[in-house]
Short mmCIF file of C-alpha atoms in Angstrom, two decimals:
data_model
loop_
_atom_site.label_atom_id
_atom_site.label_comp_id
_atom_site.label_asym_id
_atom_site.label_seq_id
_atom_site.Cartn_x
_atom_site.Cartn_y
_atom_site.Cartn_z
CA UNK A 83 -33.31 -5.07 -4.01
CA UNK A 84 -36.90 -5.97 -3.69
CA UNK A 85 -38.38 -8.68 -0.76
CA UNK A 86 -42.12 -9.66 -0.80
CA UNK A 87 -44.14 -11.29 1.52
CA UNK A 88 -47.28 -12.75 1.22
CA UNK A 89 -49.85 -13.34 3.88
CA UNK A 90 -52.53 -15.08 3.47
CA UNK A 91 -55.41 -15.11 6.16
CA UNK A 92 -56.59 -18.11 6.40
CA UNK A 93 -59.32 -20.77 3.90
CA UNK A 94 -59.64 -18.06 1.39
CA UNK A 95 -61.49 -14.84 -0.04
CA UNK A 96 -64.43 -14.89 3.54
CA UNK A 97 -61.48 -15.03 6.02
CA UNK A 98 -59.61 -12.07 5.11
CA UNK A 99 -62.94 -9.68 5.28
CA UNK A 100 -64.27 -12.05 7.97
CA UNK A 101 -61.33 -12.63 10.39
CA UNK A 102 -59.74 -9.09 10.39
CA UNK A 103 -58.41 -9.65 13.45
CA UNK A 104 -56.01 -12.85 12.66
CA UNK A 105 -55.12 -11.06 9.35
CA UNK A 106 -54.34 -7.81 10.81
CA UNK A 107 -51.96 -10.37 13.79
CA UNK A 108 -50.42 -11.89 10.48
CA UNK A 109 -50.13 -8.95 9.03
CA UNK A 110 -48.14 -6.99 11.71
CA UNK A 111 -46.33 -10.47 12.11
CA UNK A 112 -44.57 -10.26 7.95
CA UNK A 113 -44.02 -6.79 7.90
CA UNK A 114 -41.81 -6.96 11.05
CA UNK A 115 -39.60 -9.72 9.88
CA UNK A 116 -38.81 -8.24 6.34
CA UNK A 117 -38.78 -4.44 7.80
CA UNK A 118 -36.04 -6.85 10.81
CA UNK A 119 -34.55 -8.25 8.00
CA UNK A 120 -34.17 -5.28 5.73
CA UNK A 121 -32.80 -3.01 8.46
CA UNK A 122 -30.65 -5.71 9.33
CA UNK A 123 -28.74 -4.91 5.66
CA UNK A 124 -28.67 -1.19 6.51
CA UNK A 125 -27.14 -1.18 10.24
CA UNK A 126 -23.56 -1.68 8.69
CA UNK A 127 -23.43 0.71 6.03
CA UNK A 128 -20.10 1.08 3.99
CA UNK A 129 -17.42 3.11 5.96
CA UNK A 130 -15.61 5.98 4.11
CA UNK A 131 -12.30 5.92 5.94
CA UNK A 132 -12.59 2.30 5.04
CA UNK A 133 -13.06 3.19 1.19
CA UNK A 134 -10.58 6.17 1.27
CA UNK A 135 -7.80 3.82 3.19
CA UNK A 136 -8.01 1.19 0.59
CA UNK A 137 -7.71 3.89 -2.01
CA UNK A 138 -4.67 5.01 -0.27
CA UNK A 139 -3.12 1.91 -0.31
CA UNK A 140 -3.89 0.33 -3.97
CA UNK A 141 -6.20 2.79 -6.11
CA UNK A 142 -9.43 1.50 -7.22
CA UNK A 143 -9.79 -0.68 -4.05
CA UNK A 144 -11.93 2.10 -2.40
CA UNK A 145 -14.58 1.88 -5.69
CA UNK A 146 -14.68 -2.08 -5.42
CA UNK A 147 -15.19 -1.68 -1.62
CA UNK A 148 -18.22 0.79 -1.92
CA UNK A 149 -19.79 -1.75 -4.62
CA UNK A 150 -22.22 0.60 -5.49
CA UNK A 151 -23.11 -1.39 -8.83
CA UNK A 152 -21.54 -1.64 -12.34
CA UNK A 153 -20.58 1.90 -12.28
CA UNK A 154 -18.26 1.87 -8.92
CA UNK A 155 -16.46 -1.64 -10.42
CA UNK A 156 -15.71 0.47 -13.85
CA UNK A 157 -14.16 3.18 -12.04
CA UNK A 158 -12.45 1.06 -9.50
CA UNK A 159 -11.11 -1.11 -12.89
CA UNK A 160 -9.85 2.30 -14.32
CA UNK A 161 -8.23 3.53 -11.12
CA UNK A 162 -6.54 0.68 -10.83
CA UNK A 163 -5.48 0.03 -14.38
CA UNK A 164 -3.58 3.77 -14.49
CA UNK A 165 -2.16 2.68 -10.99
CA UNK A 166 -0.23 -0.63 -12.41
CA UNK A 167 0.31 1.19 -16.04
CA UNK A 168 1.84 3.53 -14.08
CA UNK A 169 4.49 1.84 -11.74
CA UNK A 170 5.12 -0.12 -14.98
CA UNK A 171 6.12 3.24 -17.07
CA UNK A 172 8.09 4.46 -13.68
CA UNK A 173 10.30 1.56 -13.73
CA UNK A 174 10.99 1.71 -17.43
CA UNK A 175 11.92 4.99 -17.30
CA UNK A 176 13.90 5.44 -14.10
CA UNK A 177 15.77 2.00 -15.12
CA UNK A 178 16.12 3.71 -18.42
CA UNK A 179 17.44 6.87 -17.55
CA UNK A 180 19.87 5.14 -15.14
CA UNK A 181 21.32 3.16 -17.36
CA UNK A 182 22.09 5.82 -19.61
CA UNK A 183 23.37 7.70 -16.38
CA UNK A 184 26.02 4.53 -16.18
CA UNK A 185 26.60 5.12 -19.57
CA UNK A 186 27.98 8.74 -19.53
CA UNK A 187 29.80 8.74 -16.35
CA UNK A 188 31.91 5.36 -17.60
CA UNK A 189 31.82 7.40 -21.22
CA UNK A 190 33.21 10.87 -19.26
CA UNK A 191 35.68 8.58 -17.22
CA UNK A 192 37.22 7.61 -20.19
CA UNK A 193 37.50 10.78 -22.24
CA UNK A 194 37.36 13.62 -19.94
CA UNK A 195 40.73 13.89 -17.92
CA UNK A 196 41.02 16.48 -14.82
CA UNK A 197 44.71 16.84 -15.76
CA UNK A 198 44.23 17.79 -19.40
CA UNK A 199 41.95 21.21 -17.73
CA UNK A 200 44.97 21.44 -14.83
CA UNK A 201 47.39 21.96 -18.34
CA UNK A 202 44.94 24.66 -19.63
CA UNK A 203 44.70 26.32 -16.86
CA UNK A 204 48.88 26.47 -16.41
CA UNK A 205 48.77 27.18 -20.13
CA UNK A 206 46.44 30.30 -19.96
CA UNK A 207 47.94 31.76 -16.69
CA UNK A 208 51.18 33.46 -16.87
CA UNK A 209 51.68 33.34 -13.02
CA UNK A 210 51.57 29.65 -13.10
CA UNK A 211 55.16 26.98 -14.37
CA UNK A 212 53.79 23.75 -15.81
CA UNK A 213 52.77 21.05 -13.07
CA UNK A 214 52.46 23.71 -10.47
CA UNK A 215 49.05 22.56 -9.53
CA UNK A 216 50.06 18.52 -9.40
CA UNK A 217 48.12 16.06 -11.19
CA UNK A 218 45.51 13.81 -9.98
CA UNK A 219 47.42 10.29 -9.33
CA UNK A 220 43.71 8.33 -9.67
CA UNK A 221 43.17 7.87 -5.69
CA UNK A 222 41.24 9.80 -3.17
CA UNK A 223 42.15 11.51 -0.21
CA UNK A 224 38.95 12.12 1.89
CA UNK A 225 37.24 11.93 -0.70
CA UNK A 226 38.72 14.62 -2.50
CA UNK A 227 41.48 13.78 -5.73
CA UNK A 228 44.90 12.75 -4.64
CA UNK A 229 47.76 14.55 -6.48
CA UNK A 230 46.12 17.53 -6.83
CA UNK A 231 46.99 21.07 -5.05
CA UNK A 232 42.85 21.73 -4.51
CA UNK A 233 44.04 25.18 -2.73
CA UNK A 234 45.84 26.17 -5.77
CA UNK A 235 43.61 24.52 -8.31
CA UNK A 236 40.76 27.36 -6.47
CA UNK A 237 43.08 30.02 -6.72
CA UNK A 238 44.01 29.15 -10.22
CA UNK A 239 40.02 29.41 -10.89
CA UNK A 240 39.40 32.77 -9.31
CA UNK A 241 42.38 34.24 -11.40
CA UNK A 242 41.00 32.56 -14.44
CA UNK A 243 37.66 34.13 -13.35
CA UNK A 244 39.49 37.58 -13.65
CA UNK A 245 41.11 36.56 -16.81
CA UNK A 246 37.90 35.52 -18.92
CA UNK A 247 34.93 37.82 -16.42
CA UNK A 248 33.62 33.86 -15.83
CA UNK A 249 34.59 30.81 -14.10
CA UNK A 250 33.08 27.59 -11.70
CA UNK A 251 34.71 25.39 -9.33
CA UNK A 252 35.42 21.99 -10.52
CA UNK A 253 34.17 19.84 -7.48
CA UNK A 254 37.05 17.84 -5.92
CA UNK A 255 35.49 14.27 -6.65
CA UNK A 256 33.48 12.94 -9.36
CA UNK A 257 30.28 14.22 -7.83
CA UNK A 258 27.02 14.53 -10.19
CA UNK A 259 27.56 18.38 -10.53
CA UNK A 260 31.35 17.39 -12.12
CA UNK A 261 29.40 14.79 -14.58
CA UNK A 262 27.49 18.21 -15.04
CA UNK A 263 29.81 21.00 -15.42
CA UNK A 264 32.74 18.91 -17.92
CA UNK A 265 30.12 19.51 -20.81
CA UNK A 266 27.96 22.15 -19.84
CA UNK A 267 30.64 24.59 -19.64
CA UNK A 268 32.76 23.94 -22.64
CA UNK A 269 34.44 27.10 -22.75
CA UNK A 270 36.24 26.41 -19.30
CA UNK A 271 36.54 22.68 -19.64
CA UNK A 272 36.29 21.39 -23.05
CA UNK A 273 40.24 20.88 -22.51
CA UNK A 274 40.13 18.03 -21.16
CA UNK A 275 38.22 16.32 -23.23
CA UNK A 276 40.77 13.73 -25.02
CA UNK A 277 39.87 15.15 -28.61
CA UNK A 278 39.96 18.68 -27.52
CA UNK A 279 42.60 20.39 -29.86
CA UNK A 280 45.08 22.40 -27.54
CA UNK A 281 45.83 24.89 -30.65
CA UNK A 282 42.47 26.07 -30.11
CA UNK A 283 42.66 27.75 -26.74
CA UNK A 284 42.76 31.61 -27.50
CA UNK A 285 42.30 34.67 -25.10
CA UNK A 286 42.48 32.46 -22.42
CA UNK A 287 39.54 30.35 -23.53
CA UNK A 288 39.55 26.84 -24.40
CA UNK A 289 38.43 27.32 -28.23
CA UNK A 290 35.09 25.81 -27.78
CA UNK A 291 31.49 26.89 -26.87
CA UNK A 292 28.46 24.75 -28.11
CA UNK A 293 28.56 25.80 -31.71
CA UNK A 294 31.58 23.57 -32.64
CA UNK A 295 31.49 20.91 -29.92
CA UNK A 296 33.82 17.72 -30.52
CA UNK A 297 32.78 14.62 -31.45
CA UNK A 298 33.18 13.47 -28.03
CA UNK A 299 31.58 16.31 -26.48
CA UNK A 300 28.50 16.11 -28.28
CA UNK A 301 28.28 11.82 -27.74
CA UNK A 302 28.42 12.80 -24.28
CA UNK A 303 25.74 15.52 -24.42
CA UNK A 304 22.80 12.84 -26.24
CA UNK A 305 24.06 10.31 -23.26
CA UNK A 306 23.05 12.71 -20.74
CA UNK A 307 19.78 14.13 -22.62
CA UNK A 308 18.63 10.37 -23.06
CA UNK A 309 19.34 10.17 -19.26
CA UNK A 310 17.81 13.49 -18.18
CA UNK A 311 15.02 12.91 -20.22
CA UNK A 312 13.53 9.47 -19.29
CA UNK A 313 14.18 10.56 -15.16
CA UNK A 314 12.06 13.20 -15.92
CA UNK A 315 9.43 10.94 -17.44
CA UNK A 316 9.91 8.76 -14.69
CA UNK A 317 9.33 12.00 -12.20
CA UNK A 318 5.89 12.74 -14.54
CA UNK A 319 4.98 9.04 -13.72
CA UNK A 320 5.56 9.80 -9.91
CA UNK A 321 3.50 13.07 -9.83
CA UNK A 322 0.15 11.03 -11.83
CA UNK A 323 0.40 8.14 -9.63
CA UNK A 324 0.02 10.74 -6.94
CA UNK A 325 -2.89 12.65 -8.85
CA UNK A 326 -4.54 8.57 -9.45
CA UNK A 327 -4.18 7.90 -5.50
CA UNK A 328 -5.83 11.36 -4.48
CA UNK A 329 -8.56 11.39 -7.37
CA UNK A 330 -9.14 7.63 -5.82
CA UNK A 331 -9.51 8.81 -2.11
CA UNK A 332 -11.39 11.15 -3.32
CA UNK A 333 -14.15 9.51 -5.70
CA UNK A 334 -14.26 6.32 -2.75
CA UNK A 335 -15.45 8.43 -0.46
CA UNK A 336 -17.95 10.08 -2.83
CA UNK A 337 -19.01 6.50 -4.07
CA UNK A 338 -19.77 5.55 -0.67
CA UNK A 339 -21.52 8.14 0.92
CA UNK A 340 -23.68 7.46 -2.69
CA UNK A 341 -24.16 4.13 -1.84
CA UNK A 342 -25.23 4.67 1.66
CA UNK A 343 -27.49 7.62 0.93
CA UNK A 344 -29.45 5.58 -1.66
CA UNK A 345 -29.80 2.32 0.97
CA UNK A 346 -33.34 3.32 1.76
CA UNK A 347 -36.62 1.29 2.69
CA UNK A 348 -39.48 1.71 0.43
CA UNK A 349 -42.75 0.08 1.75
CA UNK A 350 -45.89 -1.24 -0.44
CA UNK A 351 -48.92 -2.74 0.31
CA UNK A 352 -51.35 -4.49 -2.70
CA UNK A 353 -53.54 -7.41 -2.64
CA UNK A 354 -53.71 -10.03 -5.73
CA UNK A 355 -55.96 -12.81 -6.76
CA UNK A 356 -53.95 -16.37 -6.66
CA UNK A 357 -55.58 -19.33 -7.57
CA UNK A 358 -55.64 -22.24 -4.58
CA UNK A 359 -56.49 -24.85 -3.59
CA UNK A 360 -59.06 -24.94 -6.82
CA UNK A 361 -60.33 -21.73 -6.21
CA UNK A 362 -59.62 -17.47 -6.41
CA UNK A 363 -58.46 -16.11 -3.02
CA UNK A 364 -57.22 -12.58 -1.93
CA UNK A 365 -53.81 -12.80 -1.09
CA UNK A 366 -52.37 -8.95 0.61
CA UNK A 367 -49.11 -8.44 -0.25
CA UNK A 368 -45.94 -6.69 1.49
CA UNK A 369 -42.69 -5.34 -0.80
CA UNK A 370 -39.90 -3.89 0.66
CA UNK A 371 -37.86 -2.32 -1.85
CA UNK A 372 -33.69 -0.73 -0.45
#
């Protein structure tokens, strides 16, 4: 920013050699209004925890604050762009995912029966009758399947565990891990699955691993992939709107101190020939430049 001043001594070209003294008084005068004026602009300088708050709180706000020219309103354009392109790509994703998460547990709800494993495990076991563990009625007891003896649907497990050297607890209610475990464990569970043959349990083992998965098994399996994977995109879109808002903070408070450090006062003095009032006079000349 540039401010000039000029001061002109009186009836022309005599009175500024002649009449030092009311030039110099003039002189003095204009320089201390512009240098008042000028330092006026510089007593407030731009505050950094103002720059790195607003960068906090919407990216790119911090750069737009500093308003250290063209370049700070680019970068403060960019910050913010990745900011809403980000939220936007969140929501698709995490909406995404948990639809497909709706999907699969209705899907598993309607083709994966607790009672069908309760059968394999009776049917593998020797020291267990048919029924002998209950069967789950479809209500909830604390939480936990009604119908069911839990204590002896454990001990079942452990014995099944020294059966086949491998077993895991089916939780008690439909929790997320029992979405989990009904598919990722097919040797144990693939049972109950409603197109599961029961000819194909041998050695105590239900007959299927993941080379020869059932139709329904592997439906259910691309449900929960599609679900897994866009929560995990929506998780990548969490960790670089974090990265945007730090980089932000960051760079605001770099742009500012920038913009401060180069609000400086530059002083010059020159005298230039004007034409007035029909004639050449020496006209001295103050520019501030900050």
């Amino acid at each position: 920013m540039n401010i000039s001043a000029d001061i002109y001594g009186g009836d022309g070209q005599s009175d500024f050699f002649v009449a030092g003294e009311s030039f110099s008084t003039r002189l003095w005068y204009e320089v201390n209004k512009l240098q008042t004026s000028s330092n006026a602009a510089l007593t407030n300088p731009k505050s950094i925890k103002t720059a790195v708050g607003l960068s906090l709180l919407f990216p790119g706000a911090g750069e737009i604050y500093a308003n250290n020219g063209r370049e700070s309103l680019i970068k403060g354009a960019a910050f913010a762009a990745v900011e809403i392109t980000g939220w936007l790509l969140y929501f698709h994703y995490k909406n995404k995912g948990n639809s497909f998460e709706k999907k699969y547990k209705r899907y598993a709800d309607n083709n994966w029966d607790i009672n069908g494993y309760l059968d394999f495990l009776e049917t593998t076991l020797s020291n267990y009758d048919a029924g002998e563990l209950g069967r789950w009625n479809g209500q909830y007891v604390d939480g936990k399947f009604d119908g069911i003896d839990l204590d002896k649907l454990v001990a079942a497990e452990n014995e099944w565990y020294k059966l086949t050297g491998g077993a895991h607890s089916i939780p008690h209610s439909k929790t997320q891990q029992y979405y989990e475990m009904i598919y990722k464990y097919p040797v144990q569970f693939a049972q109950g699955w409603s197109d599961a043959d029961p000819n194909a349990v041998t050695g105590g083992l239900s007959g299927y691993d993941y080379t020869n998965l059932t139709p329904n098994m592997l439906y259910y399996r691309g449900l929960r992939n599609n679900s897994n994977s866009n929560l995990r995109n929506a998780t990548t879109m969490t960790s670089l709107l974090l990265a945007n808002r730090f980089l932000s903070m960051i760079d605001a408070a770099w742009t500012v101190k920038r913009k401060n450090s180069n609000s400086k006062i530059e002083m010059g003095f020159r005298i230039r020939n004007d034409w007035m009032d029909e004639r050449w006079v020496m006209m001295p000349t103050v520019q501030f430049t900050f």
